Short mmCIF file of C-alpha atoms in Angstrom, two decimals:
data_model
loop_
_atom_site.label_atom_id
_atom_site.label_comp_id
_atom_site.label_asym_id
_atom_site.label_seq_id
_atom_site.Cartn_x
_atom_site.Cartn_y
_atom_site.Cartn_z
CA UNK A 1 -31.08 -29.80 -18.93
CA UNK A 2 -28.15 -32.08 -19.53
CA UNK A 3 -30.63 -34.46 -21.56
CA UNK A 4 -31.84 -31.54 -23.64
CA UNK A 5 -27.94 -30.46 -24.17
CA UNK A 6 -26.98 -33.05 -25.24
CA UNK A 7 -30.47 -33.55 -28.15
CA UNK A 8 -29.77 -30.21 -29.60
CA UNK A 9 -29.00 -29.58 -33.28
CA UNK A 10 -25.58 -28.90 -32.96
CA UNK A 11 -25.23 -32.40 -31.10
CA UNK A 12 -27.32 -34.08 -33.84
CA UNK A 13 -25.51 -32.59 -36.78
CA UNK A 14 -22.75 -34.59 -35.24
CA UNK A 15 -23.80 -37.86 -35.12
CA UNK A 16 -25.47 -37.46 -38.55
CA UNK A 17 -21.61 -39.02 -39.76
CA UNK A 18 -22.14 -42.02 -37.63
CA UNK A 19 -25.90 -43.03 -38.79
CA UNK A 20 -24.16 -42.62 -42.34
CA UNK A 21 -21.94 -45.58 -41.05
CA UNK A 22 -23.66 -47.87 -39.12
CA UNK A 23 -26.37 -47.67 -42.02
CA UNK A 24 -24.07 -48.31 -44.86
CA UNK A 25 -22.70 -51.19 -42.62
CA UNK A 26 -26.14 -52.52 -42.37
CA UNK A 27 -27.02 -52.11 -45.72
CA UNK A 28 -24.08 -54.12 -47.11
CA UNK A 29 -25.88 -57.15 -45.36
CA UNK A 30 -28.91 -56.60 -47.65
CA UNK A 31 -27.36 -58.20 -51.10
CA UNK A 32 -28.69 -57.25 -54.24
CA UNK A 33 -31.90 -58.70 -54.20
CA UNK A 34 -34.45 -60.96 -52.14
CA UNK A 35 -37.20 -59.94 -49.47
CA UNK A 36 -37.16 -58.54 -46.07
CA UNK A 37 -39.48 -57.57 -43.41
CA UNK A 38 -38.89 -53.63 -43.31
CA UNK A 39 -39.99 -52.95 -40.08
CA UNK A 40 -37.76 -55.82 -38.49
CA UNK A 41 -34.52 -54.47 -40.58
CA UNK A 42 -34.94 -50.41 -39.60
CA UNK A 43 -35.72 -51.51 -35.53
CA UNK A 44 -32.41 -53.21 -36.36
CA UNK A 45 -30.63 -50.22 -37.75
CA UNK A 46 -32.34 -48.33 -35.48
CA UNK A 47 -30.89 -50.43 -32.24
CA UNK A 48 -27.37 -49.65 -34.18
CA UNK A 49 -27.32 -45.95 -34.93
CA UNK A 50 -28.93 -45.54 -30.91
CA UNK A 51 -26.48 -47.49 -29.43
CA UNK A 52 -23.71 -45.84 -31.54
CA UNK A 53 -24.80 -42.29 -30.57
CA UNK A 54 -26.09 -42.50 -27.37
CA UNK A 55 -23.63 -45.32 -25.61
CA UNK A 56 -20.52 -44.40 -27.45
CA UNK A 57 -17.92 -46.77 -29.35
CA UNK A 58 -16.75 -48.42 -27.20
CA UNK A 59 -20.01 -50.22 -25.97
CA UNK A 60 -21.29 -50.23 -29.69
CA UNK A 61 -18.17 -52.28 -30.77
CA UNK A 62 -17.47 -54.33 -27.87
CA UNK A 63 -20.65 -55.04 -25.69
CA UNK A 64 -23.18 -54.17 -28.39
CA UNK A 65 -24.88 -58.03 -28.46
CA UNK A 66 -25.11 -57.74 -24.37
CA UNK A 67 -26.89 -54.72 -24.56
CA UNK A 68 -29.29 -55.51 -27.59
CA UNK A 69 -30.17 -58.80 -25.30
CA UNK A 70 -31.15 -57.24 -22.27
CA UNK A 71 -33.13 -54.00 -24.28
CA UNK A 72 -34.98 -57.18 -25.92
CA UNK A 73 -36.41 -58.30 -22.34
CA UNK A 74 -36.85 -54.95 -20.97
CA UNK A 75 -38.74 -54.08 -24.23
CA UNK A 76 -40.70 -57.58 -23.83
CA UNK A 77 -41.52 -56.29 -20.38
CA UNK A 78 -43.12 -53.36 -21.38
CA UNK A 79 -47.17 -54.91 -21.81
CA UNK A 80 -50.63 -53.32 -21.37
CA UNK A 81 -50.84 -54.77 -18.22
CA UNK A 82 -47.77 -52.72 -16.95
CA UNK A 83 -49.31 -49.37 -17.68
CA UNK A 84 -51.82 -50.31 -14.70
CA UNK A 85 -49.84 -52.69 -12.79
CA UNK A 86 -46.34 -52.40 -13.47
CA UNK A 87 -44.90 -54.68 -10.77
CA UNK A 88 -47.26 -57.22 -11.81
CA UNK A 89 -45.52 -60.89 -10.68
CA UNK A 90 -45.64 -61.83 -14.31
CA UNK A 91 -42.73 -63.60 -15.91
CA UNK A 92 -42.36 -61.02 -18.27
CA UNK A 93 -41.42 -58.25 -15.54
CA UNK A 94 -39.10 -60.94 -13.96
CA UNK A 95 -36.78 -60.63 -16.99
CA UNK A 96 -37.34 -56.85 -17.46
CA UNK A 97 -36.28 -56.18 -13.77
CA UNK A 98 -33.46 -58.62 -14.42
CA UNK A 99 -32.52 -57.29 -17.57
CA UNK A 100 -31.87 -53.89 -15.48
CA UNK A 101 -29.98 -54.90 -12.79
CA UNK A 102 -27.46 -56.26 -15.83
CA UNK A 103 -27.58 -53.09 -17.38
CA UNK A 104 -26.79 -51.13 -14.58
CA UNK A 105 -23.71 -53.76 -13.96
CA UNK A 106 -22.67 -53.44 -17.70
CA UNK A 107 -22.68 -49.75 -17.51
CA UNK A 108 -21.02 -49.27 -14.32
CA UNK A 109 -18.19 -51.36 -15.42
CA UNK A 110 -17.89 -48.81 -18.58
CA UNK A 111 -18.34 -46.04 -16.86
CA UNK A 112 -15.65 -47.01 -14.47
CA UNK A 113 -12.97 -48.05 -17.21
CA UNK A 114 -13.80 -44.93 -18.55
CA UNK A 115 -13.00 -42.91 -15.51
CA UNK A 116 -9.89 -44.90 -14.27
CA UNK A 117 -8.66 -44.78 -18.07
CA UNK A 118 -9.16 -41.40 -19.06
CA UNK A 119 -6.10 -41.51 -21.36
CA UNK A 120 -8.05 -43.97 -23.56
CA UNK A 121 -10.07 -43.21 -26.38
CA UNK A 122 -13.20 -44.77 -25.60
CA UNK A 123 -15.48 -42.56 -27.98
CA UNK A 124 -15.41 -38.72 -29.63
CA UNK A 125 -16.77 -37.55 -26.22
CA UNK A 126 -20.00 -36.70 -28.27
CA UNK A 127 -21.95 -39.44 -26.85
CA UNK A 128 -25.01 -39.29 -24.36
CA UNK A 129 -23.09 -41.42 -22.05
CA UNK A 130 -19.92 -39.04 -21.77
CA UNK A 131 -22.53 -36.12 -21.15
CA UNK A 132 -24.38 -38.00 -18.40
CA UNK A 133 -21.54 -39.50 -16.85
CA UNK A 134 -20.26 -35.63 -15.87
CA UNK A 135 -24.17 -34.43 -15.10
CA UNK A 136 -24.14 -33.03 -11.05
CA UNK A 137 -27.03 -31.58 -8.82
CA UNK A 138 -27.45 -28.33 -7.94
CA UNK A 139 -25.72 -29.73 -4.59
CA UNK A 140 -23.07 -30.31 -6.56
CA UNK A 141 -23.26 -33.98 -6.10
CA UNK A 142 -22.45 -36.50 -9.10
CA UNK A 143 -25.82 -38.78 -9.82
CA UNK A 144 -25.29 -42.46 -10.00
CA UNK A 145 -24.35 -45.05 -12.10
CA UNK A 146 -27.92 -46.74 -11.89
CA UNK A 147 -28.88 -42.33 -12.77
CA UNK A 148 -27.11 -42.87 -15.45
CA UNK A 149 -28.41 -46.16 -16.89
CA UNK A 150 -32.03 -44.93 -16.18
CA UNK A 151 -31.27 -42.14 -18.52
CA UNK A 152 -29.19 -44.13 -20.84
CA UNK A 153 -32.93 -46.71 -21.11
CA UNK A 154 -34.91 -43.93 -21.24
CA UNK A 155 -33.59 -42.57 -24.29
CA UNK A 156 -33.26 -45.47 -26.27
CA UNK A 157 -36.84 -46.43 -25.65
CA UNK A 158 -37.98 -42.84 -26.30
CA UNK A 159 -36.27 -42.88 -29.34
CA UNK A 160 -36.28 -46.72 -30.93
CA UNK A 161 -39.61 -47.48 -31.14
CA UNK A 162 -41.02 -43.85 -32.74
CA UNK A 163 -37.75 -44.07 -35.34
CA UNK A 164 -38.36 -47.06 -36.51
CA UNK A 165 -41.99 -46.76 -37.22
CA UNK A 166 -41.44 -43.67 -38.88
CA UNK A 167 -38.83 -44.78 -41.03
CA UNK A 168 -40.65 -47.69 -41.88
CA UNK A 169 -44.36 -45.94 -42.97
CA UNK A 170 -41.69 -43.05 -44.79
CA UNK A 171 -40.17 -46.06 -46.79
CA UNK A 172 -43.79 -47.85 -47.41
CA UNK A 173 -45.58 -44.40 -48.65
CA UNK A 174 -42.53 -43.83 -50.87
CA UNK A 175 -42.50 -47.69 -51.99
CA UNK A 176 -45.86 -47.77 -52.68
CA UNK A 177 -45.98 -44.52 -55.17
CA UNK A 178 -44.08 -45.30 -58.38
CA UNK A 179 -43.90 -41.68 -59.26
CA UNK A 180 -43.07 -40.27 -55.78
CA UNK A 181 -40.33 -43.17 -55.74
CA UNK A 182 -38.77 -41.86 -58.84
CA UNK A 183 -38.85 -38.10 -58.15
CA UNK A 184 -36.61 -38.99 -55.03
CA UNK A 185 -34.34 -41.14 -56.68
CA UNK A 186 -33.79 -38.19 -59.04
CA UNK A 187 -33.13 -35.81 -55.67
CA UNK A 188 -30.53 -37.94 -54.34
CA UNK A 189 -29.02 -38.50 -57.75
CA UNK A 190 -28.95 -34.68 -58.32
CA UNK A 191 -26.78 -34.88 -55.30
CA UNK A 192 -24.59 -37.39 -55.37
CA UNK A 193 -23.73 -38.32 -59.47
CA UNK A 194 -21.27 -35.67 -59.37
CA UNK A 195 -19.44 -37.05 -56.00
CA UNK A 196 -20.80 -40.53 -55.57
CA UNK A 197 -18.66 -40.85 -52.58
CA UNK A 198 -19.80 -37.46 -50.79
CA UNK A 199 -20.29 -37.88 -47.31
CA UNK A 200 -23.96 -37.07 -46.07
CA UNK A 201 -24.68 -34.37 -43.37
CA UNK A 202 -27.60 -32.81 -41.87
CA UNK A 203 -27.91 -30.04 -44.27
CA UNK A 204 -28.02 -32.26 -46.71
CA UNK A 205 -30.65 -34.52 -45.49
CA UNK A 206 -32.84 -31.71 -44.01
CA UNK A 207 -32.23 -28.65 -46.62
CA UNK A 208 -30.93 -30.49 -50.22
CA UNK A 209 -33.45 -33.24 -50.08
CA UNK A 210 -36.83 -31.14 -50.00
CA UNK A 211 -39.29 -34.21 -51.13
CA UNK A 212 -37.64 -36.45 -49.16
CA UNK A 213 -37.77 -34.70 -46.00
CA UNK A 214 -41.60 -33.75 -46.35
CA UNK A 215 -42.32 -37.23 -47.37
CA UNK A 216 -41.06 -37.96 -43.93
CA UNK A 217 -42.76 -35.35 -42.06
CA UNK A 218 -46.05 -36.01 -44.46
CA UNK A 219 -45.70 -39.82 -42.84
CA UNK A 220 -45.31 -38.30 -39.05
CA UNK A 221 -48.84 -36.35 -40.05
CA UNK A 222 -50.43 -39.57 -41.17
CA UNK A 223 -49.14 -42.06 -39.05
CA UNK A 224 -47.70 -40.61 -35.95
CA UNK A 225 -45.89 -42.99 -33.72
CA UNK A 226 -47.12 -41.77 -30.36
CA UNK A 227 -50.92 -42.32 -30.26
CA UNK A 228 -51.67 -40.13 -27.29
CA UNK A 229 -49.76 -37.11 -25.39
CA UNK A 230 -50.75 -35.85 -21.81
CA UNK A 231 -49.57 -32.38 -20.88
CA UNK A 232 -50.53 -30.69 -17.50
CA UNK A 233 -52.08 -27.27 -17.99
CA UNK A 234 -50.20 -24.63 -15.97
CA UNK A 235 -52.30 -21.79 -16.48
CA UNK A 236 -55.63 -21.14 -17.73
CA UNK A 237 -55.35 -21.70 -21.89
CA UNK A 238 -57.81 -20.49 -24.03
CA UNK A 239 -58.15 -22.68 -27.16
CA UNK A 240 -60.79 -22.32 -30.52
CA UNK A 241 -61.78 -25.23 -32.09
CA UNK A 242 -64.45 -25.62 -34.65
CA UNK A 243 -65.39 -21.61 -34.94
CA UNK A 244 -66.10 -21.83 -30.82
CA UNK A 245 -63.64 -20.70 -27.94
CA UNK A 246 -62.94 -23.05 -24.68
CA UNK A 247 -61.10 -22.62 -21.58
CA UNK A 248 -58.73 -25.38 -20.02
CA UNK A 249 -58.66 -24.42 -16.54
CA UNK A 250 -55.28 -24.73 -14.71
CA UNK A 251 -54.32 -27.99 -13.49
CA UNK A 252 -56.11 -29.41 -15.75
CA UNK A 253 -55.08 -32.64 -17.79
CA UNK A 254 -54.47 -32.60 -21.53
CA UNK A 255 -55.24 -35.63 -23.84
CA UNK A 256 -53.99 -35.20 -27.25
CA UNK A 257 -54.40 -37.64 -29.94
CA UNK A 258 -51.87 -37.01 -33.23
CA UNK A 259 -53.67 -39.57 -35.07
CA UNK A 260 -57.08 -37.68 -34.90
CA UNK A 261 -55.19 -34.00 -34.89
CA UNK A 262 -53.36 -34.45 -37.64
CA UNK A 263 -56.40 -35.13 -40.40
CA UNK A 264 -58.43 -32.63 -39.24
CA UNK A 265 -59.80 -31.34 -42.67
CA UNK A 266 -59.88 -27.47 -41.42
CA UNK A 267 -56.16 -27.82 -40.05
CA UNK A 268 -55.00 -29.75 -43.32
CA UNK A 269 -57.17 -28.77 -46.22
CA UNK A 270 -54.70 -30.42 -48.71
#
């Protein structure tokens, strides 16, 4: 529950300011011209906006490069082999189990300055972090500071790896249609060549930018980042597919594939 507070619009019409930032900070590294791998730069941006939001500023300004480090080798430590053997003695999950025992002593020593300095501003409060760090049990009981790191991993690797690819295939579609290119640039300059300066917020980006926002969710449909869901049936569901009717039975398991859902020619005719 305290996860899913703290996802909700409201929350993400807040940090919609601070992805503004870190991505016109990022973007000022660019220069006017040259070549650069698109999918590298956005898992970039992507680390920054994350670790902005969900960590707070003062881990994003002061601790940032620790933290990208040890999400590298806990990324690297994520293999094929782990989804069947996951404590595999493989160098690989040597530095991802390392990498967490540092995070867990990096965030403990934040969450602890936090709590013994409460007078200091260490972020807006609207960070993950500050949510987590006041989540209790039903018990009443506070959860831990390795809790809380879980959490904090969690997220980020829920969230890097499906942002970034769907940035990047929104930005290659777009790139590679001339015309759809230029109808966008025309959107945003409808926008912003009366206040150049104008701040962007989630209206904006969801509601004033119509092509722009379907180009993204026309990407999602085309090349959705998570290949495969599982859900757990917990009652019988009927289902029709293909002009016949089925039955999952309850307690059955679920395999969903986006990538074969999605261009089904009877769901999307267009």
């Amino acid at each position: 529950q305290s996860m899913a507070h703290g996802l909700r619009t409201s929350r993400l019409k807040g940090y919609t300011a601070k992805i503004e930032m870190e991505t016109r900070q990022y973007l000022k590294t660019w220069g006017e011209s040259g070549e650069l791998d698109l999918f590298h730069a956005l898992s970039e941006l992507t680390i920054l906006t994350s670790s902005r939001c969900l960590h707070g500023d003062d881990v994003r300004e002061n601790i940032f490069k620790e933290v990208s480090e040890l999400y590298h080798d806990l990324d690297q430590g994520l293999t094929p082999l782990t989804v069947f053997f996951p404590n595999a003695p493989t160098k690989a999950h040597q530095k991802r189990n390392a990498a967490r025992q540092k995070m867990v002593e990096l965030f403990s020593k934040v969450i602890k300055n936090r709590r013994d300095n409460p007078d200091v501003k260490h972020s807006d409060g609207t960070d993950i972090l500050s949510i987590f760090m006041d989540v209790k049990y039903k018990d009443g009981s506070p959860i831990t500071d390795e809790q809380v790191t879980g959490l904090l991993i969690a997220l980020l690797f829920a969230g890097q790896h499906t942002s970034c690819i769907t940035s990047t295939w929104t930005s290659l579609f777009i790139l590679n249609n001339p015309e759809i290119t230029k109808r966008i640039v025309e959107e945003q300059k409808n926008i912003f060549d009366s206040q150049p300066d104008a701040s962007v917020d989630y209206k904006m980006v969801n509601e004033d930018m119509p092509l722009l926002h379907n180009s993204m969710k026309e990407a999602l449909r085309l090349c959705p980042p998570l290949i495969l869901l599982i859900r757990y049936a917990l009652k019988d569901v009927k289902v029709q597919a293909a002009g016949k009717s089925y039955t999952i039975p309850k307690g059955d398991m679920v395999l969903i594939s986006p990538s074969v859902g999605m261009r089904i020619p009877e769901v999307f005719k267009d």
